Coordinates of C-alpha atoms in Angstrom, one line a residue:
M1375 CA 51.9 -74.9 32.3
Q1376 CA 52.3 -75.3 36.0
A1377 CA 55.5 -73.2 36.1
H1378 CA 53.8 -70.3 34.3
S1379 CA 50.2 -70.6 35.5
L1380 CA 49.8 -66.9 36.2
G1381 CA 50.8 -65.9 32.6
Y1382 CA 48.6 -68.6 31.1
L1383 CA 45.7 -67.3 33.2
Y1384 CA 46.0 -63.7 32.0
L1385 CA 46.3 -64.8 28.3
L1386 CA 43.3 -67.2 28.5
E1387 CA 41.1 -64.8 30.4
A1388 CA 41.9 -62.0 27.9
K1389 CA 41.2 -64.2 24.9
G1390 CA 38.0 -65.5 26.4
R1391 CA 36.8 -62.0 27.2
H1392 CA 37.6 -60.4 23.9
A1393 CA 38.3 -63.0 21.1
C1394 CA 35.9 -65.9 21.6
P1395 CA 32.8 -66.0 19.4
P1396 CA 29.4 -66.4 20.9
Q1397 CA 28.9 -69.8 19.3
G1398 CA 32.0 -71.1 21.1
D1399 CA 35.7 -71.7 20.4
I1400 CA 36.7 -75.3 20.7
L1401 CA 40.5 -74.6 20.8
F1402 CA 39.9 -72.1 23.7
F1403 CA 37.7 -74.6 25.5
E1404 CA 40.3 -77.4 25.2
A1405 CA 43.2 -75.2 26.3
T1406 CA 41.2 -73.9 29.3
T1407 CA 40.2 -77.5 30.3
R1408 CA 43.9 -78.4 30.4
F1409 CA 44.8 -75.2 32.4
L1410 CA 42.1 -75.7 35.0
T1411 CA 43.2 -79.3 35.5
L1412 CA 47.0 -78.6 35.7
C1413 CA 47.4 -75.0 37.0
D1414 CA 49.4 -74.2 40.1
C1415 CA 47.1 -73.1 43.0
T1416 CA 49.7 -70.8 44.6
Q1417 CA 50.0 -68.7 41.4
V1418 CA 46.3 -68.5 40.4
R1419 CA 45.3 -67.4 43.9
R1420 CA 47.3 -64.2 43.4
A1421 CA 44.8 -63.3 40.7
A1422 CA 41.5 -64.7 42.1
V1423 CA 39.3 -62.3 40.2
K1424 CA 40.9 -63.2 36.8
F1425 CA 40.6 -66.9 37.7
T1426 CA 36.9 -66.7 38.6
S1427 CA 36.3 -64.6 35.4
L1428 CA 38.0 -67.3 33.3
C1429 CA 35.8 -70.0 34.9
S1430 CA 32.7 -68.1 34.1
I1431 CA 33.8 -67.6 30.5
Y1432 CA 34.7 -71.3 30.3
R1433 CA 31.3 -72.4 31.5
A1434 CA 29.6 -70.1 29.0
Q1435 CA 31.8 -71.6 26.2
A1436 CA 30.9 -75.1 27.3
V1437 CA 27.2 -74.3 27.0
A1438 CA 27.6 -72.7 23.6
L1439 CA 29.6 -75.8 22.3
G1440 CA 27.1 -78.3 23.8
K1441 CA 29.9 -79.7 26.1
T1442 CA 28.4 -78.8 29.4
K1443 CA 29.1 -82.3 30.9
H1444 CA 32.8 -81.9 29.9
C1445 CA 33.3 -78.8 32.0
I1446 CA 32.0 -80.2 35.3
L1447 CA 35.1 -81.9 36.5
P1448 CA 37.5 -79.0 35.5
L1449 CA 35.2 -76.6 37.4
R1450 CA 35.2 -78.8 40.4
T1451 CA 39.0 -78.9 40.3
A1452 CA 39.1 -75.1 40.0
I1453 CA 37.0 -74.8 43.2
K1454 CA 39.6 -76.8 45.1
T1455 CA 42.4 -74.9 43.5
L1456 CA 41.1 -71.5 44.4
C1457 CA 39.5 -72.1 47.9
P1458 CA 42.1 -72.3 50.7
T1459 CA 39.8 -74.4 52.9
P1460 CA 37.1 -77.0 52.0
G1461 CA 34.3 -74.9 53.5
A1462 CA 35.1 -71.7 51.6
I1463 CA 32.6 -70.2 49.1
S1464 CA 33.8 -68.8 45.8
P1465 CA 32.2 -67.3 42.6
I1466 CA 33.2 -70.5 40.8
H1467 CA 30.6 -72.5 42.9
A1468 CA 27.7 -70.8 41.0
D1469 CA 29.2 -71.7 37.6
F1470 CA 29.9 -75.2 38.7
F1471 CA 26.3 -75.6 40.0
Q1472 CA 24.9 -74.1 36.8
A1473 CA 26.9 -76.7 34.7
C1474 CA 25.6 -79.5 36.9
L1475 CA 22.0 -78.3 36.4
L1476 CA 22.3 -77.9 32.7
A1477 CA 23.9 -81.2 32.3
K1478 CA 21.4 -82.8 34.7
C1479 CA 24.3 -84.3 36.6
Y1480 CA 23.0 -83.5 40.1
S1481 CA 25.1 -86.1 41.9
A1482 CA 28.3 -84.5 40.5
A1483 CA 27.8 -81.6 43.0
E1484 CA 27.3 -83.9 46.0
E1485 CA 30.9 -83.7 47.3
I1486 CA 30.8 -79.8 47.2
L1487 CA 27.3 -79.6 48.7
Q1488 CA 28.2 -81.9 51.6
E1489 CA 30.9 -79.5 52.7
E1490 CA 29.8 -77.2 55.5
A1491 CA 30.1 -73.8 53.8
H1492 CA 31.3 -71.3 56.4
A1493 CA 34.4 -69.5 55.2
V1494 CA 33.8 -66.3 53.3
D1495 CA 37.0 -64.4 52.4
P1496 CA 36.5 -61.8 49.6
G1497 CA 40.3 -61.1 49.7
A1498 CA 41.2 -64.7 48.9
T1499 CA 38.4 -65.7 46.5
G1500 CA 36.8 -62.5 45.3
V1501 CA 33.4 -63.7 46.6
T1502 CA 30.5 -61.2 46.9
S1503 CA 27.1 -61.3 48.4
T1504 CA 25.6 -62.1 45.0
D1505 CA 27.8 -65.2 44.8
I1506 CA 26.6 -66.4 48.2
L1507 CA 22.9 -66.0 47.2
L1508 CA 23.6 -67.8 43.9
Y1509 CA 25.3 -70.6 45.8
C1510 CA 22.2 -71.0 47.9
Y1511 CA 19.8 -70.7 44.9
Y1512 CA 21.6 -73.1 42.5
G1513 CA 22.6 -75.5 45.4
G1514 CA 18.9 -75.6 46.5
M1515 CA 17.9 -76.5 42.9
L1516 CA 20.4 -79.3 42.8
E1517 CA 19.2 -80.7 46.1
T1518 CA 15.6 -80.3 44.9
G1519 CA 16.5 -82.3 41.8
R1520 CA 17.9 -85.0 44.0
R1521 CA 14.7 -84.9 46.1
R1522 CA 16.6 -83.9 49.2
Y1523 CA 14.0 -81.4 50.1
T1524 CA 15.1 -80.7 53.7
R1525 CA 18.6 -79.7 52.6
A1526 CA 17.1 -77.6 49.7
F1527 CA 14.9 -75.9 52.2
D1528 CA 17.9 -74.9 54.4
L1529 CA 19.7 -73.5 51.4
Y1530 CA 16.8 -71.4 50.2
L1531 CA 16.2 -70.1 53.7
T1532 CA 19.8 -69.1 54.1
A1533 CA 19.5 -66.8 51.0
I1534 CA 16.1 -65.4 52.2
V1535 CA 17.3 -64.4 55.7
A1536 CA 20.6 -62.8 54.5
P1537 CA 20.6 -59.1 55.7
T1538 CA 19.6 -56.8 52.9
G1539 CA 18.2 -53.3 52.4
V1540 CA 16.6 -54.0 49.1
V1541 CA 14.5 -56.8 47.6
N1542 CA 16.7 -58.6 45.2
A1543 CA 15.6 -61.0 42.5
I1544 CA 17.5 -64.0 43.7
T1545 CA 15.9 -63.8 47.2
M1546 CA 12.5 -63.6 45.7
A1547 CA 13.2 -66.7 43.5
C1548 CA 14.4 -68.5 46.6
L1549 CA 11.3 -67.5 48.5
K1550 CA 9.0 -69.0 45.8
K1551 CA 10.9 -72.2 45.7
L1552 CA 10.9 -72.3 49.6
Y1553 CA 7.1 -72.3 49.6
L1554 CA 7.0 -75.2 47.1
V1555 CA 9.7 -77.3 48.9
S1556 CA 7.9 -76.7 52.3
L1557 CA 4.7 -78.1 50.8
L1558 CA 6.6 -81.1 49.5
I1559 CA 8.1 -81.7 53.0
N1560 CA 5.1 -81.3 55.3
G1561 CA 2.2 -79.8 53.3
E1562 CA 2.4 -76.5 55.1
S1563 CA 3.6 -73.0 54.3
P1564 CA 7.0 -72.1 55.7
S1565 CA 7.4 -69.9 58.8
L1566 CA 10.1 -67.3 58.2
P1567 CA 12.4 -66.4 61.2
K1568 CA 11.9 -63.1 63.0
Y1569 CA 15.2 -61.8 61.8
T1570 CA 14.2 -61.9 58.2
S1571 CA 14.8 -58.4 56.6
P1572 CA 11.6 -56.2 56.6
P1573 CA 11.9 -55.5 52.9
V1574 CA 11.7 -59.2 52.1
L1575 CA 8.6 -59.6 54.3
R1576 CA 6.9 -56.7 52.6
A1577 CA 7.6 -57.8 49.1
M1578 CA 6.6 -61.4 49.9
K1579 CA 2.9 -60.4 50.1
S1580 CA 2.8 -59.1 46.5
E1581 CA 5.5 -61.0 44.7
C1582 CA 4.6 -64.4 46.2
A1583 CA 0.8 -64.0 46.4
A1584 CA 0.1 -67.0 44.2
Y1585 CA 2.4 -69.2 46.2
I1586 CA 0.8 -68.1 49.5
E1587 CA -2.6 -69.0 48.1
L1588 CA -1.3 -72.4 46.8
A1589 CA 0.0 -73.1 50.4
K1590 CA -3.4 -72.3 51.8
V1591 CA -5.2 -74.7 49.4
A1592 CA -2.6 -77.4 50.0
A1593 CA -3.1 -76.9 53.8
N1594 CA -6.9 -77.4 53.3
A1595 CA -6.1 -80.6 51.5
S1596 CA -3.9 -81.8 54.3
T1597 CA -6.6 -81.0 56.8
A1598 CA -9.1 -83.0 54.8
A1599 CA -6.7 -85.9 54.7
A1600 CA -6.2 -85.8 58.5
G1601 CA -10.0 -85.7 59.0
A1602 CA -10.5 -88.6 56.5
A1603 CA -7.8 -90.7 58.3
G1604 CA -10.2 -91.0 61.3
C1605 CA -13.4 -91.5 59.3
S1606 CA -14.8 -94.6 57.8
G1607 CA -17.0 -95.0 54.8
A1608 CA -17.3 -92.8 51.7
G1609 CA -17.6 -89.5 53.5
G1610 CA -13.9 -89.2 54.3
A1611 CA -12.8 -90.3 50.9
N1612 CA -15.2 -87.8 49.2
G1613 CA -13.7 -85.0 51.3
V1614 CA -10.2 -86.0 50.3
S1615 CA -11.1 -86.2 46.6
A1616 CA -12.8 -82.8 46.7
A1617 CA -9.8 -81.2 48.4
T1618 CA -7.4 -82.8 45.9
V1619 CA -9.5 -81.6 43.0
D1620 CA -9.5 -78.0 44.4
L1621 CA -5.7 -78.1 44.7
A1622 CA -5.3 -79.4 41.1
A1623 CA -7.8 -76.8 39.8
F1624 CA -6.0 -73.9 41.5
A1625 CA -2.6 -75.1 40.2
T1626 CA -4.0 -75.1 36.7
S1627 CA -5.5 -71.7 37.0
K1628 CA -2.2 -70.1 37.9
S1629 CA -0.1 -72.1 35.3
E1630 CA 1.1 -68.9 33.6
I1631 CA 2.7 -67.7 36.9
W1632 CA 4.4 -71.1 37.5
R1633 CA 5.7 -71.1 33.9
A1634 CA 7.1 -67.6 34.1
D1635 CA 8.9 -68.5 37.4
G1636 CA 10.2 -71.8 36.0
N1637 CA 8.3 -73.7 38.8
V1638 CA 6.0 -75.8 36.7
G1639 CA 7.7 -79.1 37.7
L1640 CA 7.7 -78.3 41.4
V1641 CA 4.0 -77.3 41.4
R1642 CA 3.1 -80.5 39.6
R1643 CA 5.0 -82.4 42.2
V1644 CA 3.1 -80.6 45.0
V1645 CA -0.2 -81.7 43.5
E1646 CA 1.0 -85.3 42.9
T1647 CA 2.2 -85.7 46.5
G1648 CA -1.3 -85.2 47.9
S1649 CA -1.6 -89.0 48.3
K1650 CA 1.6 -89.1 50.3
R1651 CA 0.3 -86.4 52.7
N1652 CA -2.8 -88.5 53.1
I1653 CA -0.9 -91.7 53.9
R1654 CA 1.3 -89.8 56.5
A1655 CA -1.9 -88.7 58.2
I1656 CA -3.1 -92.3 58.2
T1657 CA 0.1 -93.5 59.9
R1658 CA -0.5 -91.1 62.8
T1659 CA -4.0 -92.6 63.3
F1660 CA -3.7 -96.3 62.7
S1661 CA -1.1 -98.9 63.7
S1662 CA -2.4 -101.2 60.9
L1663 CA -4.9 -100.9 58.1
S1664 CA -5.9 -102.9 55.1
A1665 CA -4.7 -101.8 51.7
A1666 CA -8.3 -101.1 50.6
G1667 CA -8.8 -98.9 53.7
V1668 CA -5.6 -97.0 52.9
A1669 CA -6.8 -96.5 49.3
Q1670 CA -10.2 -95.2 50.5
R1671 CA -8.9 -92.8 53.0
A1672 CA -6.0 -91.5 50.9
G1673 CA -8.1 -90.9 47.8
L1674 CA -6.4 -93.6 45.7
S1675 CA -8.2 -95.6 43.1
N1676 CA -7.5 -99.1 44.3
P1677 CA -5.6 -101.2 46.9
Q1678 CA -2.8 -102.0 44.5
E1679 CA -2.0 -98.3 44.0
S1680 CA -1.9 -97.8 47.8
E1681 CA 0.6 -100.7 48.2
I1682 CA 2.9 -99.2 45.5
E1683 CA 2.7 -95.7 47.1
I1684 CA 3.5 -97.1 50.6
L1685 CA 6.4 -99.1 49.3
R1686 CA 7.8 -96.0 47.6
M1687 CA 7.5 -94.0 50.9
I1688 CA 9.2 -96.8 52.8
E1689 CA 12.1 -96.9 50.3
S1690 CA 12.6 -93.1 50.6
G1691 CA 12.4 -93.2 54.4
E1692 CA 9.2 -91.1 54.7
V1693 CA 7.3 -93.7 56.8
N1694 CA 8.1 -96.7 59.0
A1695 CA 5.9 -99.4 57.7
R1696 CA 5.7 -102.8 56.1
I1697 CA 3.3 -104.7 53.9
N1698 CA 1.8 -107.9 55.1
K1699 CA 1.0 -109.7 51.8
R1700 CA -0.7 -112.7 53.5
D1701 CA -3.3 -110.6 55.2
N1702 CA -3.1 -107.7 52.7
M1703 CA -2.5 -105.3 55.5
A1704 CA -0.2 -102.3 56.0
E1705 CA 1.5 -102.1 59.4
F1706 CA 2.8 -98.7 60.5
G1707 CA 5.6 -98.0 63.0
T1708 CA 6.5 -101.7 63.7
P1709 CA 9.4 -102.3 66.1
D1710 CA 11.5 -104.2 63.6
S1711 CA 11.4 -101.2 61.2
D1712 CA 13.3 -99.0 63.6
V1713 CA 15.7 -96.9 61.6
F1714 CA 18.3 -97.0 64.3
A1715 CA 18.4 -100.8 64.7
S1716 CA 21.4 -101.3 62.4
T1717 CA 25.1 -100.8 62.7
E1718 CA 25.0 -98.7 59.6
A1719 CA 22.6 -96.3 61.3
A1720 CA 24.9 -96.1 64.4
A1721 CA 27.9 -95.4 62.2
K1722 CA 26.0 -92.6 60.4
L1723 CA 24.9 -91.1 63.8
E1724 CA 28.5 -91.1 65.0
E1725 CA 29.6 -89.4 61.8
L1726 CA 26.9 -86.7 62.2
L1727 CA 28.0 -86.1 65.8
Q1728 CA 31.6 -85.7 64.7
R1729 CA 30.6 -83.2 62.1
C1730 CA 28.5 -81.3 64.7
M1731 CA 31.6 -81.1 67.0
E1732 CA 33.8 -79.8 64.1
L1733 CA 31.2 -77.3 63.1
S1734 CA 30.9 -76.1 66.7
T1735 CA 34.7 -75.4 66.7
V1736 CA 34.4 -73.4 63.5
V1737 CA 31.5 -71.4 64.9
A1738 CA 33.4 -70.6 68.1
A1739 CA 36.4 -69.5 66.1
A1740 CA 34.2 -67.2 63.9
D1741 CA 32.5 -65.8 66.9
H1742 CA 35.8 -65.0 68.5
S1743 CA 37.1 -63.4 65.2
V1744 CA 34.0 -61.1 64.9
S1745 CA 33.9 -60.2 68.6
C1746 CA 37.6 -59.0 68.4
D1747 CA 37.1 -57.1 65.1
R1748 CA 37.7 -53.3 65.7
A1749 CA 34.9 -52.2 63.2
F1750 CA 32.4 -54.5 64.8
I1751 CA 33.2 -53.3 68.3
S1752 CA 33.0 -49.6 67.4
K1753 CA 29.7 -50.0 65.5
T1754 CA 28.3 -51.9 68.5
E1755 CA 29.2 -49.1 70.8
V1756 CA 27.7 -46.5 68.5
N1757 CA 24.4 -48.5 68.4
K1758 CA 24.4 -48.7 72.2
N1759 CA 24.7 -45.0 72.5
V1760 CA 22.0 -44.3 69.9
L1761 CA 19.6 -46.7 71.5
G1762 CA 20.3 -45.2 74.9
G1763 CA 19.2 -41.8 73.5
G1764 CA 16.0 -43.2 71.9
G1765 CA 17.3 -43.0 68.3
R1766 CA 17.5 -45.5 65.5
I1767 CA 20.1 -48.3 65.0
D1768 CA 22.8 -47.8 62.4
L1769 CA 22.2 -50.6 59.9
T1770 CA 24.7 -49.5 57.3
P1771 CA 27.0 -52.3 56.2
G1772 CA 30.5 -52.4 57.7
P1773 CA 33.7 -53.8 56.2
S1774 CA 33.6 -57.4 54.9
G1775 CA 34.8 -60.0 57.4
A1776 CA 35.1 -63.7 57.7
M1777 CA 31.5 -64.4 58.5
M1778 CA 28.8 -65.1 55.9
G1779 CA 26.4 -62.6 57.4
S1780 CA 28.8 -59.7 56.9
L1781 CA 28.3 -60.0 53.2
G1782 CA 24.5 -59.5 53.3
G1783 CA 25.1 -55.8 53.6
S1784 CA 22.8 -53.4 51.8
G1785 CA 22.5 -55.5 48.7
E1786 CA 24.1 -52.7 46.7
D1787 CA 25.6 -55.2 44.1
L1788 CA 22.5 -57.3 43.8
P1789 CA 19.7 -57.2 41.3
F1790 CA 16.7 -55.9 43.1
L1791 CA 13.0 -55.1 42.7
G1792 CA 12.4 -51.5 43.6
G1793 CA 10.4 -48.3 43.2
G1794 CA 7.5 -49.5 41.1
S1795 CA 4.1 -50.7 42.2
G1796 CA 4.0 -54.3 43.3
S1797 CA 7.6 -54.4 44.2
G1798 CA 7.1 -54.5 47.9
G1799 CA 8.8 -51.1 48.4
G1800 CA 12.2 -52.7 48.4
G1801 CA 14.1 -50.1 46.3
S1802 CA 16.5 -47.6 47.7
E1803 CA 16.9 -43.9 46.8
G1804 CA 18.7 -43.2 43.6
Q1805 CA 18.5 -46.8 42.3
E1806 CA 16.3 -48.2 39.6
G1807 CA 14.6 -51.6 40.2
L1808 CA 15.6 -54.5 38.1
P1809 CA 13.0 -57.1 36.8
M1810 CA 13.1 -60.7 37.9
S1811 CA 14.8 -61.6 34.6
S1812 CA 18.0 -59.8 35.7
P1813 CA 21.3 -61.2 34.5
A1814 CA 22.1 -62.8 37.9
V1815 CA 19.2 -65.3 37.4
E1816 CA 18.8 -65.2 33.6
L1817 CA 20.3 -68.6 33.1
L1818 CA 17.9 -70.3 35.5
D1819 CA 14.9 -68.8 33.7
N1820 CA 15.7 -71.3 31.0
L1821 CA 15.9 -74.2 33.5
D1822 CA 12.3 -75.3 34.0
D1823 CA 12.5 -77.6 37.0
S1824 CA 10.0 -80.0 35.3
M1825 CA 13.2 -81.7 34.2
F1826 CA 13.7 -82.8 37.8

């Protein structure tokens, strides 16, 4: 099979595209599993588009046969086979992430997600701007499922700030999840960078109205918690309870929207993490407090519940604290709970510094490559001349390069929301807007993240 990998690739891709039934073909699935595991990388890279098409068909067959878990390892092997460097992005990443999500094997994608994705080479892997957005979307969902909210936030934000001339469905889905993840991290709505595309900012007000309102209600609850942290007696506790009830009531009133977007689980988690936000506010006010005092100010029912919640937050690294069982006190920010006071933490810090230096080298090389690109230089000169004459900047996409941003383009191959009312005016002339249930995100419509 290795000696004739290119021939096997064309035969399997043709059979999968034309001869496999919708309910699945077990013989095709087993043959493709062996091929993806044993094929020769030099040969399959000569037909990258066929190889990625075969992987997509293979993932669909695995889902139809109920063998989603069995396709995870072959797809991960296929990524390493196709990608010339560890940090390269390919269309296979989206299929691999989908398989991990459907099989609920979030940790299986850890190795791929830990790689610093920076290499985008359409000539070598056939990657498109849609593939990059789906990488961020599905990758963000995997990190959300693993409760690594900060990393999920970064992935969603990368998709949102990608240059685009239209409002595509994937970006809007990422924006909605960005709001929820931001509320889980710090209880506040996210601040989008200034370089976010104007069509996205315009569409956000209409497409994400419910999420913006949810963020405001959650912010009010956080403000009430911060006020209660410095109050004694029942007044502060009553304020926290009222704010929490308001948040839960609003979430219930918009349940149809959350369900339509597949965000029921995340919204439920936002409501449930109100006590954590209250405890974080308490740690900024007190150096120590009784368990009963924590329960009263955080809006919890009893001291035992407050102890359990604090222990969970200590385990996840959200607060520096310890429970003094003898005095039944919670002590916050104690010196012996310093997260950097161990050799493991020092080794981790050294590893992060090494990765930063490696990433700096990659960024410098990419910057040099773009600055020497003839198309980039000529477009820069044209824009300088136009600006000097008081005209408008030419924002039409140039040829694809090695940088991720060059694939943001005009979004011409992306599903988008356009033309109609409530779309945010993101459509372009001569194109028809696609609904949020467009094929690019159709699979995730069936993945209610309440399974997280």
